[in-house]
Coordinates of C-alpha atoms and ligand atoms in Angstrom, one line a residue:
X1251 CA 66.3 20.4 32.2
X1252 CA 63.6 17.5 31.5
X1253 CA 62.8 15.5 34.4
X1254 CA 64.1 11.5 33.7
X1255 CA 60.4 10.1 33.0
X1256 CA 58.7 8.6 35.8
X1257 CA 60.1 4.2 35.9
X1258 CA 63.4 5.0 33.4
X1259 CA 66.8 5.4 35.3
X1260 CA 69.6 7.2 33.4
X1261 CA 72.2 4.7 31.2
X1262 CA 75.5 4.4 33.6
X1263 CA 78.4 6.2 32.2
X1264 CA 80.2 5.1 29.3
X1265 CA 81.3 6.2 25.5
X1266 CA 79.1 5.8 22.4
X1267 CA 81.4 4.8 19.7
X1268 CA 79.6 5.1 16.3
X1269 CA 81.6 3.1 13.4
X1270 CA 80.3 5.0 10.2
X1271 CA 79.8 8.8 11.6
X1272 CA 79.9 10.7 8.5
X1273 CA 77.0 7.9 6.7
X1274 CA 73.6 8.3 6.2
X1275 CA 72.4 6.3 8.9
X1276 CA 74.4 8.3 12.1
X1277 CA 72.9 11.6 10.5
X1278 CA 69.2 10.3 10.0
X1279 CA 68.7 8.7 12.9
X1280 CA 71.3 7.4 15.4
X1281 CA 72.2 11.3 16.1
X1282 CA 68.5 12.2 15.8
X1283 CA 67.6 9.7 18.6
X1284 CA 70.1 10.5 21.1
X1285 CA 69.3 14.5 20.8
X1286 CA 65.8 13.1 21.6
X1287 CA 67.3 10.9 24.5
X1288 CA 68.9 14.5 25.6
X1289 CA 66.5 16.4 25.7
X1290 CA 64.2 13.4 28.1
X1291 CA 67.2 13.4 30.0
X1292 CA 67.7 10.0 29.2
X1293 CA 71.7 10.1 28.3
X1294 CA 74.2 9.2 31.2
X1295 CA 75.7 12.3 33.3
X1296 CA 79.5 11.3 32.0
X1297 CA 78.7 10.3 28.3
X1298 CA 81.1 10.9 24.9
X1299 CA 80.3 9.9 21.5
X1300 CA 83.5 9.0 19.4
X1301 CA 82.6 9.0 15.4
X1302 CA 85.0 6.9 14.1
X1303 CA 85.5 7.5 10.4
X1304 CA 87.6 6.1 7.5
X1305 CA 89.2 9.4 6.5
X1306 CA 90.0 11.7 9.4
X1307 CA 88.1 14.5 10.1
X1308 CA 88.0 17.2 12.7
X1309 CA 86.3 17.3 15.9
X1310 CA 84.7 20.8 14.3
X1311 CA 83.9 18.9 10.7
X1312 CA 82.2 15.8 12.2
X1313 CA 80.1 18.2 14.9
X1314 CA 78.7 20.3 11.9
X1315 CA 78.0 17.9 9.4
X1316 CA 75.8 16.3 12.4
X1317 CA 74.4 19.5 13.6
X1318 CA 73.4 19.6 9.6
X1319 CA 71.9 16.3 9.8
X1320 CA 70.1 16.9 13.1
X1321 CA 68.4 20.1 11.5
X1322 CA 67.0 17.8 8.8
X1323 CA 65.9 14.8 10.5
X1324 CA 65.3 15.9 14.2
X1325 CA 62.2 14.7 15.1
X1326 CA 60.9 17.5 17.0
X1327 CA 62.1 21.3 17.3
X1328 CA 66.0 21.4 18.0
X1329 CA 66.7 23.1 21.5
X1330 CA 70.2 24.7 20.5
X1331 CA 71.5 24.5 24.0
X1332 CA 70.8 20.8 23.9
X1333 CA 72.0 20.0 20.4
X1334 CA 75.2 21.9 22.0
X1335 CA 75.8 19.9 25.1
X1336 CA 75.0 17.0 23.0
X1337 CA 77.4 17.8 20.2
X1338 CA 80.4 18.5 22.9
X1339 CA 80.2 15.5 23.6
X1340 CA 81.3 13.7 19.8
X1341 CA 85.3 13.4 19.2
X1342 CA 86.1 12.2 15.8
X1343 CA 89.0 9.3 15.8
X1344 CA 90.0 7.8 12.5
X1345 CA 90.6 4.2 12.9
X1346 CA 90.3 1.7 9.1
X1347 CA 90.2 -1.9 9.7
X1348 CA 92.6 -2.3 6.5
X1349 CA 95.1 -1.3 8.8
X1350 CA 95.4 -2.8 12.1
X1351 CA 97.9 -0.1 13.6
X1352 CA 95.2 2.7 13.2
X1353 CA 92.8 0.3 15.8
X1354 CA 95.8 0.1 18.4
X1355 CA 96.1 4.0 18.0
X1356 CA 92.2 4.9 18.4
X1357 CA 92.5 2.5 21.9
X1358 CA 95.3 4.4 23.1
X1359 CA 93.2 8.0 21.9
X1360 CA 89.6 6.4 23.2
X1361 CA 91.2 5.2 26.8
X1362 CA 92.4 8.7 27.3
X1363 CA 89.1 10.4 26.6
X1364 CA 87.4 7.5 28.9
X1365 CA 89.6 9.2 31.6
X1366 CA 88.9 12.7 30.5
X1367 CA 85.6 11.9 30.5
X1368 CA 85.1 9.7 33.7
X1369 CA 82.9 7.2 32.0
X1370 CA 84.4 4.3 34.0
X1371 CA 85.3 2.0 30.7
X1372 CA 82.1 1.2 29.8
X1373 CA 81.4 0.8 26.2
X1374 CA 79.5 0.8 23.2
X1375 CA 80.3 0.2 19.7
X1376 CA 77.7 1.0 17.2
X1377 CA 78.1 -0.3 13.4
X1378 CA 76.5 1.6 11.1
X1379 CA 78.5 0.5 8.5
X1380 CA 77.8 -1.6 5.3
X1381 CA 77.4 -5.2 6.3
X1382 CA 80.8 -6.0 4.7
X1383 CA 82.9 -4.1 7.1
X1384 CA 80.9 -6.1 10.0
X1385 CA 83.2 -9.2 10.2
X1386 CA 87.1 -6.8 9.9
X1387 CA 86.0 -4.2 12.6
X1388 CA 84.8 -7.0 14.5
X1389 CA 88.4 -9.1 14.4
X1390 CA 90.1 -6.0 15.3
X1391 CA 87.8 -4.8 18.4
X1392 CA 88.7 -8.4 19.5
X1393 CA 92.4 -8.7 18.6
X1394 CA 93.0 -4.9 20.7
X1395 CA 91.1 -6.1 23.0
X1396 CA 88.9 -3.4 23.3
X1397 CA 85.4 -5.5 23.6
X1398 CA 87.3 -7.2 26.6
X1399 CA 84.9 -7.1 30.0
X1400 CA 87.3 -6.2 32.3
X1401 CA 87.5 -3.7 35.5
X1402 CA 84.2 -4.0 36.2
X1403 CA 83.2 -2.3 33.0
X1404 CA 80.7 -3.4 30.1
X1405 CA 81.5 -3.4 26.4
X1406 CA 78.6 -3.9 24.0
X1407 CA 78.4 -4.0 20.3
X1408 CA 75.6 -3.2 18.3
X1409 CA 75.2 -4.3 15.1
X1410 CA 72.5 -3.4 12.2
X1411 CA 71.2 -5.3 9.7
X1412 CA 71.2 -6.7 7.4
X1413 CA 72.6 -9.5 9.3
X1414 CA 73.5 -12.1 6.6
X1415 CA 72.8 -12.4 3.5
X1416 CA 71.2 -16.3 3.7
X1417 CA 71.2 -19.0 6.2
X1418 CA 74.9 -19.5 5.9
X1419 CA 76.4 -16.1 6.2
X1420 CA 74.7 -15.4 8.7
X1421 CA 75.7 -18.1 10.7
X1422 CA 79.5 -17.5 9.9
X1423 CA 78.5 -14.0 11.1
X1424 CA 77.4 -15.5 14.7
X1425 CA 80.3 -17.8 14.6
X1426 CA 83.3 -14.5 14.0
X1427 CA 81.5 -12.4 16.5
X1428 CA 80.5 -15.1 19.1
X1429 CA 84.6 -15.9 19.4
X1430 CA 84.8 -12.3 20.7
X1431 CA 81.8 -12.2 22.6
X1432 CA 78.9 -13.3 24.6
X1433 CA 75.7 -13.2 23.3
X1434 CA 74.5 -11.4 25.6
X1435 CA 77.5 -8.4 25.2
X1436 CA 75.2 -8.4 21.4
X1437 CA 72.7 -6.5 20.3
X1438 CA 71.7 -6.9 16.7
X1439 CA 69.0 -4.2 16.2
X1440 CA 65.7 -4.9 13.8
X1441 CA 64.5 -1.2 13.6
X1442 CA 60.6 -2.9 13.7
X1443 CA 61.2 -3.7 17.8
X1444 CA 61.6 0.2 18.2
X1445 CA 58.2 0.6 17.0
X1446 CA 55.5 0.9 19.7
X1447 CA 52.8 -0.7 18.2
X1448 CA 55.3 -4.0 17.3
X1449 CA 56.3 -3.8 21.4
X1450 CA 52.5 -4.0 22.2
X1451 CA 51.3 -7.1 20.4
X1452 CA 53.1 -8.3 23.6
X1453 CA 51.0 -6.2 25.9
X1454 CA 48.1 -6.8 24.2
X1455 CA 48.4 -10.8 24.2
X1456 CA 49.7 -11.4 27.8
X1457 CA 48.5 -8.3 29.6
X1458 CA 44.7 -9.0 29.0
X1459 CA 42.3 -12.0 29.9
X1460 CA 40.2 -12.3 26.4
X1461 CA 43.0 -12.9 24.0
X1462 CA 45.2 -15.6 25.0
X1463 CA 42.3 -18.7 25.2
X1464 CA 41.2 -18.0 21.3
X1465 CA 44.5 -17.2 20.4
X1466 CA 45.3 -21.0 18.4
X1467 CA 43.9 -23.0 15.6
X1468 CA 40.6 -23.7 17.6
X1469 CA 39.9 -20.9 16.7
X1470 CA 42.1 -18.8 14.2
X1471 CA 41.6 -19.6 10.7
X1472 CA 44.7 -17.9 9.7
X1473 CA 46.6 -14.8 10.1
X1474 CA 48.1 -12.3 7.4
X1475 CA 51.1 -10.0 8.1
X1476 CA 51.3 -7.3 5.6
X1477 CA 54.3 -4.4 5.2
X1478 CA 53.8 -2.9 2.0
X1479 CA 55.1 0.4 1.2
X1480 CA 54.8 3.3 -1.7
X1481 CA 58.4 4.5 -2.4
X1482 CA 60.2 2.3 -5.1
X1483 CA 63.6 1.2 -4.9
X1484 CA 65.2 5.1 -5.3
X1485 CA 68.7 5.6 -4.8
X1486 CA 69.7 1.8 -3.4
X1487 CA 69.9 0.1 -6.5
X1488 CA 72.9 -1.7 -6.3
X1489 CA 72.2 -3.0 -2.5
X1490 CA 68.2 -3.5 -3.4
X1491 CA 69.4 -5.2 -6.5
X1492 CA 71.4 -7.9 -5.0
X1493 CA 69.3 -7.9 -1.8
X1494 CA 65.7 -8.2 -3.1
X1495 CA 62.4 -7.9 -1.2
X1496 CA 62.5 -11.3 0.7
X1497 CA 66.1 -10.9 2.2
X1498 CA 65.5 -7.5 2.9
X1499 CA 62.1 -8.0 5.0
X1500 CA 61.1 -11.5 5.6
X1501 CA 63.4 -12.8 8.0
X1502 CA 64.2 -9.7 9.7
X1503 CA 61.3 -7.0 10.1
X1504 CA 57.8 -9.7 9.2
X1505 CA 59.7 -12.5 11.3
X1506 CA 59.4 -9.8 14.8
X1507 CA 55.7 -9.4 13.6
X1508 CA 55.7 -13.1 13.2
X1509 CA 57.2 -14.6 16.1
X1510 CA 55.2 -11.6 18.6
X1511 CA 52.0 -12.6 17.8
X1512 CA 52.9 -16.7 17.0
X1513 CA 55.2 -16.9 20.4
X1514 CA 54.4 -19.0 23.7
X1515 CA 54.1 -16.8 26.7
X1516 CA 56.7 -16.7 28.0
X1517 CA 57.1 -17.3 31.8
X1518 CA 58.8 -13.6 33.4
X1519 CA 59.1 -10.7 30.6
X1520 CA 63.1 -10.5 30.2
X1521 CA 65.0 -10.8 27.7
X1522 CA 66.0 -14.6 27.9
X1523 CA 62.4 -16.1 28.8
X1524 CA 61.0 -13.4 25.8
X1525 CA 63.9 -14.3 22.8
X1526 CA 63.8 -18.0 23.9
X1527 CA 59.9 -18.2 23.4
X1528 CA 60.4 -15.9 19.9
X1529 CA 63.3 -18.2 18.9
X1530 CA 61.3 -21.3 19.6
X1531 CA 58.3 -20.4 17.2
X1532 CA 60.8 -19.7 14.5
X1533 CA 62.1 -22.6 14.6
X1534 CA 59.0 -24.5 14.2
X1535 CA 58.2 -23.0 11.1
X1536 CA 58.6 -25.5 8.6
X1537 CA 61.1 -26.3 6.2
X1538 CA 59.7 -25.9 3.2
X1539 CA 61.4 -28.6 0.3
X1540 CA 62.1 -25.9 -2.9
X1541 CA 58.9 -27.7 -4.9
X1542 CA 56.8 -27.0 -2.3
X1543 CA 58.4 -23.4 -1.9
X1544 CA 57.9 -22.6 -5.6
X1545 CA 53.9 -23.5 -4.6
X1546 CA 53.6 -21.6 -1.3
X1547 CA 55.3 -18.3 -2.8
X1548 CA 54.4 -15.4 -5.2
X1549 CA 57.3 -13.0 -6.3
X1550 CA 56.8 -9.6 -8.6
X1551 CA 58.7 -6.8 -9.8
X1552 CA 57.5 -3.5 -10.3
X1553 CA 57.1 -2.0 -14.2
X1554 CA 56.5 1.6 -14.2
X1555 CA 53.7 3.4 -13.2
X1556 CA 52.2 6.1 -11.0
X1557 CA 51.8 7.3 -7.3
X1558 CA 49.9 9.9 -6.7
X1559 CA 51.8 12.3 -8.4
X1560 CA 55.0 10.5 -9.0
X1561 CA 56.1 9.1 -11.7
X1562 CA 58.1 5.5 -10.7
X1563 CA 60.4 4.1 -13.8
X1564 CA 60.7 0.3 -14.2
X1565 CA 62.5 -1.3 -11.7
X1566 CA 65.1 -2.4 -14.3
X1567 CA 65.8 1.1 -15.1
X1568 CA 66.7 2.0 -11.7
X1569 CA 70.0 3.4 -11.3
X1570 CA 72.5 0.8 -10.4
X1571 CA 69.5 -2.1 -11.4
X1572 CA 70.9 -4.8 -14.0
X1573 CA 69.4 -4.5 -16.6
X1574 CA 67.0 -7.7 -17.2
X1575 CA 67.4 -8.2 -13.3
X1576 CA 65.5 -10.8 -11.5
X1577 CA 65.2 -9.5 -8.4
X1578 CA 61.8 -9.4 -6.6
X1579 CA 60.6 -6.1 -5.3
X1580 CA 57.5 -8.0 -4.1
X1581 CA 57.1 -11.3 -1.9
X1582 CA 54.0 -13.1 -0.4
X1583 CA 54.9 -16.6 0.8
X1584 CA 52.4 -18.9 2.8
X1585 CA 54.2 -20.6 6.0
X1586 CA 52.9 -23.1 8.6
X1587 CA 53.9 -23.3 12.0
X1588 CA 54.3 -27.0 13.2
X1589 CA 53.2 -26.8 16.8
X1590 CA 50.3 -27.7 19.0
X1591 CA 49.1 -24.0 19.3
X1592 CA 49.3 -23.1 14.9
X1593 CA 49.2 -26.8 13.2
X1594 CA 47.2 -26.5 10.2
X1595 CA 46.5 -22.2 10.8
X1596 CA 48.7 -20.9 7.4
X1597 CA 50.8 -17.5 8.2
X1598 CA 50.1 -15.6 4.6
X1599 CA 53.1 -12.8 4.8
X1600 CA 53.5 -10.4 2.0
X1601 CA 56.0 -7.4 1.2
X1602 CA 56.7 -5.0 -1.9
X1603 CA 57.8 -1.6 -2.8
X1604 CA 55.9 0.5 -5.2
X1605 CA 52.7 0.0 -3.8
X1606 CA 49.4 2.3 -4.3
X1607 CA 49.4 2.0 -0.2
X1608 CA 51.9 2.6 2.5
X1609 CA 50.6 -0.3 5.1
X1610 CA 51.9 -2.5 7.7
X1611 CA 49.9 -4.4 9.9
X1612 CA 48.5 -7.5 11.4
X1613 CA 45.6 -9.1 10.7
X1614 CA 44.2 -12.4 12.7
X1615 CA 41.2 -14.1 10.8
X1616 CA 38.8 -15.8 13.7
X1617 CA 36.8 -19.1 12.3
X1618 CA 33.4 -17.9 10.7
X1619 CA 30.6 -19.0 13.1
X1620 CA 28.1 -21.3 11.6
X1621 CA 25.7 -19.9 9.7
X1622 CA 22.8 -22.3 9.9
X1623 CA 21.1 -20.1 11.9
X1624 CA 20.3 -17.4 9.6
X1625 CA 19.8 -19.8 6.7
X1626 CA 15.9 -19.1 7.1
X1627 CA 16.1 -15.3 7.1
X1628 CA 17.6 -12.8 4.3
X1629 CA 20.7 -12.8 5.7
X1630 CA 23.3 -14.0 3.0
X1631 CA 26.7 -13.6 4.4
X1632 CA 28.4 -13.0 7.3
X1633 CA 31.5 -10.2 7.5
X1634 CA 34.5 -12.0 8.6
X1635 CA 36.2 -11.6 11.9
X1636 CA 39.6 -9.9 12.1
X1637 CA 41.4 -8.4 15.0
X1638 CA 44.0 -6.4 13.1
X1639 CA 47.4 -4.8 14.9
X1640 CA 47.8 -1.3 12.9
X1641 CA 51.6 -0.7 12.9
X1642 CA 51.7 2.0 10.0
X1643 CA 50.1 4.2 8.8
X1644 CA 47.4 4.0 11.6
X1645 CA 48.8 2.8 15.0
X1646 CA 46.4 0.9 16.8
X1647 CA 43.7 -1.8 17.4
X1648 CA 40.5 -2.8 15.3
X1649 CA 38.0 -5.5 16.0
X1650 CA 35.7 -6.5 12.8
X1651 CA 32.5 -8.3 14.1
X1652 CA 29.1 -8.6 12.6
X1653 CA 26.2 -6.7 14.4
X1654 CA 22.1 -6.4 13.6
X1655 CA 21.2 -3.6 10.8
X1656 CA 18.4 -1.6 13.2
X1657 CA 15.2 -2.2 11.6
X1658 CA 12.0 -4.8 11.9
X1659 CA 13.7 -7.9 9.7
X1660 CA 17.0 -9.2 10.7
X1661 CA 19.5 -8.0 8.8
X1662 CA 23.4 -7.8 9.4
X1663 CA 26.4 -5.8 8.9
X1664 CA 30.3 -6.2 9.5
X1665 CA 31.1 -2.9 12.0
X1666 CA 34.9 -2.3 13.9
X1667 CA 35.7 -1.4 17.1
X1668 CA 38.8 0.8 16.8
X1669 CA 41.1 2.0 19.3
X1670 CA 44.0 4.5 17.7
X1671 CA 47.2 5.0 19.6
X1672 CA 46.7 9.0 19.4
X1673 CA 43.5 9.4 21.0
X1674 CA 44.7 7.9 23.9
X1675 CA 48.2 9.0 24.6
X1676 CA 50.5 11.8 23.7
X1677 CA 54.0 10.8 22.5
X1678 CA 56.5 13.1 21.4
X1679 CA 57.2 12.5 17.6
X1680 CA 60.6 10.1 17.9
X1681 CA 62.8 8.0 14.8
X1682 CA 61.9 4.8 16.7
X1683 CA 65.5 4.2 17.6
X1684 CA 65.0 6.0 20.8
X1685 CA 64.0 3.3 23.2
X1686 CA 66.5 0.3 21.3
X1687 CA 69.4 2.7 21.8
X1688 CA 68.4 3.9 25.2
X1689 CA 67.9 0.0 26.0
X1690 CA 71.7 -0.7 24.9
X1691 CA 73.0 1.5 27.1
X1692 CA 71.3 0.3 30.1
X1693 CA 71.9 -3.5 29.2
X1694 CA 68.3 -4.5 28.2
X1695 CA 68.7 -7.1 25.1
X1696 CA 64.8 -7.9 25.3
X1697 CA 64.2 -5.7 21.6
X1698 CA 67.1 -7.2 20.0
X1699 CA 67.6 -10.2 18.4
X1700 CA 69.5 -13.4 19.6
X1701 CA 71.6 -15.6 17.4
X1702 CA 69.3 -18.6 17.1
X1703 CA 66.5 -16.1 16.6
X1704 CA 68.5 -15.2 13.9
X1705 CA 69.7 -18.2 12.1
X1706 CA 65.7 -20.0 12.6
X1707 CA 64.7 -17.2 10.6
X1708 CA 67.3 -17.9 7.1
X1709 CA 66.5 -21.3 8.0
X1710 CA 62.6 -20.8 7.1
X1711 CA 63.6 -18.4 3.9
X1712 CA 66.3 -20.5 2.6
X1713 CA 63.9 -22.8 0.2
X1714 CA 62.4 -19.7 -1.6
X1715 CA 66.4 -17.7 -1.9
X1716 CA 67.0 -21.4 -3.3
X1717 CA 64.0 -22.1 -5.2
X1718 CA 63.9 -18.9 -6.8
X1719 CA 67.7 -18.0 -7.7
X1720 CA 66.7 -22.2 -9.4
X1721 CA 63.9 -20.3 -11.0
X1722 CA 65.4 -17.2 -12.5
X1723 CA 62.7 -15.4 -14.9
X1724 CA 60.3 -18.4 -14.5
X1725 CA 57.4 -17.3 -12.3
X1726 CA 58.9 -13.9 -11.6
X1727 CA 55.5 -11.8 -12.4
X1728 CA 55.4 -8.0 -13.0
X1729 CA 53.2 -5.6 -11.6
X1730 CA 52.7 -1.9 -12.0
X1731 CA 53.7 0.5 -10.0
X1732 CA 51.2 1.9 -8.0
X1733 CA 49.0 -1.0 -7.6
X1734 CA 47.9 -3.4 -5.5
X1735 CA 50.9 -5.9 -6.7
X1736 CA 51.1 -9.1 -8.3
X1737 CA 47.8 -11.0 -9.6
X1738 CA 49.9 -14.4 -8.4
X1739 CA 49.5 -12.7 -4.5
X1740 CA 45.8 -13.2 -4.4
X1741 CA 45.6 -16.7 -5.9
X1742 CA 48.0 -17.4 -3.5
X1743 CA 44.8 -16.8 -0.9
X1744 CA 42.2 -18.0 -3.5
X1745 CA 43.0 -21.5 -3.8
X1746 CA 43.1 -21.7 -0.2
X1747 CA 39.4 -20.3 -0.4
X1748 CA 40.6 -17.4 1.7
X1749 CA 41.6 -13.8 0.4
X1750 CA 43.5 -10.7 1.8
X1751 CA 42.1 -8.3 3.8
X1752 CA 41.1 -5.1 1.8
X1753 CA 44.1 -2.4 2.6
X1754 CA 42.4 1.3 2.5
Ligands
LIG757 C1 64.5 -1.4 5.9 C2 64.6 -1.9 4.5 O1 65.1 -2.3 6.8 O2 63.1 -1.3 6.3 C3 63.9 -0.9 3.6 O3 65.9 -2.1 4.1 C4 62.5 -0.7 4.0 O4 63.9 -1.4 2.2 C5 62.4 -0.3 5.5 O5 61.9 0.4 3.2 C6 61.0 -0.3 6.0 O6 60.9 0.2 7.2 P1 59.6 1.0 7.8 O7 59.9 1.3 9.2 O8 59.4 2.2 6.9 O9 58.5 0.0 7.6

C-alpha cells in the first residue's frame, strides 16, 4: 500500500452517499477520483459508498457498471486489487424523492451499514443529479433528518453545478438549503478550483514579493480571462440550449479565475478569510444597467464548419437545439471592478464552444512604458507586457517583456520567460476532482464556493441574461465553427484601443 503523502492526514470515517450512481458524472469522474484517492491512500480506513439510484439495482449491477466506467475513464492504470477494495465498499439503496417513504427506508438501511461499517455517523451526500432534483432531495434529507449534526458526527452535502439558473434561482436555492443547513455543512463544487494551476494564482500572488505591489491599476492596463474550447455543443442539446454560454461559464468557472487574481489578500489562508476576500471582489463588480450591457457584451453562435478533421453542423441543427434558437455558444463581456485596487482597469472575459483552439488562461496586460526614449532610434514599437496564468492546454507561467535584438544599432524584440508546470514537478495524471473530494471529506470548504460568492456572481451577469433574452436575434452574431469566433469579440477590444492576446 501507498504511503499517505507527506502533510495529508486520511478523511475520518464516514459514508459517501452519491445521489445519481448509475449517471454520467459518478462513472466519469466522481468514481475515477476516489480510485485515485485509493490508491494515494487518501480514503478513510472505515469508509462505504452508498449509490443511491431511482430504480433499484443490485449491489453486483451498480459495482460493475462502475468497474465499467472506471476502465474508461481512470486516470491512470487500474490496480485490480484496488478497484476491488474500493468497489466493496459501494451498496446500492434506492431512495426517489417523489416518494418520501422510500427516504425514511434508505435511513433505516444507511444507519445499519454506518454500524456495519463503523464509520461513526459521519456523512456525505453528493448530488450528482440534474439541477432540478437539487431542491426535493434536499427537503427530504432535511425532513428525515439525516443532514442533522448530531452525536458528534458531521453531515455534509455537496452539491454541483449548475447552481441556479439566474440571480433569483439561485438565491431561492441558498434560501431551501440554508433552512437545512449551515453554510458551512455546504460545499457547492466549481470543477475549475480542482484545477492546480486555478489553486496557484493564489500561490503565485501572495507567496512571492514582486507581484503583489504592481498588481492594481497603477499599473495594470487591463486583464483578459479567456476559456475557449474546440468541442461543439454534442450530445447536450437540450441543457446547452436552454443554458447558453454565459450561464454555463461566466458566473461559475471565469468568476474563480476572476475573483483569484482580482481578490484582496486575504489575512490567514482558510476558508473564511479566502471566500470572504473572493466574495467581496464580486461584489464590487458593477452593475451593469441593460443599455450599458448590450455595449459592454458580444454574443455568437456557431454555423457549421471544420476542426481539424471534424466536421461540426450548425448549432441549430444540434440534436435537441430549437430550431431558430437564440442561444449564444459564445460570450465576451467587458466588466469593471469598482474598488480602489481595479477602478478604471476593464476585466475583458470571453467564452465559446466550437473554437479553432482549446485555451484557458489568464492574461494581465502591464501599462506600456513610455516610449520617448527610443523615439530618436529605429525602434518603432514596443511588444506589450503580459504575465499570462496558462490553465489549459499548457499549465504554467509566461512573462512577455521586450529585450535588445544583439547587434551594433538598438533594436528590440518582445521575448517570454516561461515556466511549465511539467518540467518542474511530476503529478500523477488525475480528473481534477481528487483534491475537492478529498477536501470534503476532511472539512476543508476553502475550494468551494460560499453563498454570497454565489449570488454576487448572478448579480454581475443578470443585465446581459436580461438584456439579451430583451434582444432576442438582434445582435446575436454567427461565427463559423472552427474559428477564432465572432468579429463583434475584437471590436469589443478595438474601441477600447486594446486587442486580445494572440491564442496559439
Ligand atoms: C462545464 C460546462 O461546467 O465546464 C461545459 O458545463 C464545459 O460546457 C466545461 O465544456 C469546461 O470545463 P474544462 O475543465 O474542460 O475547461
Amino acid at each position: 500500500m501507498t504511503d499517505v503523502p507527506s502533510g495529508q492526514r486520511k478523511p475520518d470515517p464516514c459514508s459517501f452517499v452519491i445521489f445519481g450512481a448509475s449517471g454520467d458524472l459518478t462513472h466519469r469522474l466522481v468514481i475515477p477520483a476516489l480510485y485515485n484517492l485509493a490508491a494515494t491512500d487518501l480514503l478513510p480506513d472505515k469508509f462505504c459508498v452508498v449509490g443511491i439510484a431511482r430504480k433499484g439495482m443490485s449491489n453486483d449491477a451498480l459495482r460493475d457498471s462502475l468497474m465499467k466506467g472506471l476502465r474508461q475513464f481512470a486516470t491512470r492504470p487500474v490496480d485490480d486489487a484496488i478497484a476491488k477494495r474500493l468497489l466493496e465498499c459501494v451498496t446500492s439503496i434506492e431512495a426517489d424523492p417523489g416518494e418520501p417513504a422510500s427516504f425514511d427506508a434508505m435511513r433505516e438501511r444507511l444507519e445499519k451499514l454506518e454500524a456495519d461499517r463503523s464509520t461513526g455517523g459521519n456523512r456525505l451526500f453528493y448530488l450528482a443529479t440534474p439541477p432540478a432534483a437539487f431542491t426535493p432531495i434536499s427537503r427530504q434529507l432535511g425532513r428525515t433528518g439525516l443532514l442533522k449534526v448530531e452525536n458528534g458526527a458531521w453531515r455534509r452535502l455537496v452539491i454541483e453545478k449548475p447552481f441556479g439558473t439566474d440571480l433569483a434561482s439561485a438565491k431561492a436555492l441558498n434560501g431551501e438549503l440554508l433552512k437545512i443547513l449551515d453554510e458551512h455543512q455546504i460545499y457547492r463544487i466549481d470543477h475549475y478550483l480542482g484545477k492546480e494551476t486555478v489553486q496557484n494564482i493564489l500561490v503565485l500572488r501572495f507567496a512571492n514579493g514582486m507581484f503583489e505591489p504592481i498588481w492594481n491599476r497603477n499599473h495594470i492596463d487591463h486583464v483578459q480571462i479567456t476559456v475557449d474550447e474546440k468541442l461543439g455543443v454534442g450530445h447536450r442539446g437540450s441543457f446547452y440550449d436552454a443554458t447558453g454560454a454565459l450561464r454555463d461559464m461566466v458566473p461559475n468557472h471565469l468568476f474563480q479565475l476572476l475573483s483569484l487574481v482580482a481578490m484582496e489578500p486575504p489575512i490567514r489562508f482558510d476558508a473564511h478569510s479566502v471566500r470572504s476576500e473572493k466574495a467581496d471582489v464580486l461584489a464590487a463588480i458593477q452593475t451593469q444597467r441593460e443599455t450599458d450591457a448590450l455595449k459592454n457584451s458580444v454574443r455568437g453562435q456557431y454555423q457549421g464548419g471544420k476542426i481539424g478533421d471534424t466536421e461540426i453542423a450548425d448549432y441549430c441543427k444540434t440534436a435537441d437545439v430549437k430550431p431558430g434558437s437564440t442561444t449564444e455558444t459564445y460570450a465576451a463581456l467587458k466588466l469593471t471592478i469598482d474598488n480602489w485596487r481595479w477602478a478604471g482597469v476593464p476585466f475583458y472575459l470571453r467564452t465559446g464552444k466550437a473554437l479553432g483552439l482549446k485555451r484557458t488562461e489568464v492574461a494581465i496586460k502591464f501599462k506600456q512604458a513610455p516610449f520617448a526614449m527610443f523615439s530618436s532610434t529605429a525602434v518603432e514599437t514596443l511588444a506589450e507586457n503580459y504575465l499570462v496564468i496558462g490553465v489549459e492546454p499548457t499549465e504554467g507561467i509566461a512573462l512577455q517583456f521586450n529585450t535588445k535584438v544583439p547587434g551594433p544599432s538598438i533594436r528590440i524584440d518582445g521575448v517570454e520567460m516561461k515556466f511549465l508546470y511539467k518540467d518542474y514537478f511530476k503529478a500523477e495524471p488525475a480528473t481534477g476532482y481528487e483534491t475537492l473530494i478529498y477536501d470534503c471529506m476532511i472539512g476543508d470548504n476553502i475550494l468551494f464556493q460560499r453563498a454570497d460568492s454565489v449570488e454576487a456572481g448572478w448579480q454581475a451577469v443578470q443585465p446581459f441574461l436580461d438584456a439579451w433574452k430583451k434582444a432576442g436575434a438582434n445582435g446575436l452574431e454567427r461565427y463559423k465553427a472552427g474559428s477564432a469566433g465572432p468579429a463583434g469579440a475584437e471590436e469589443l477590444l478595438k474601441r477600447d484601443g486594446r486587442s486580445w492576446r494572440k491564442l496559439g
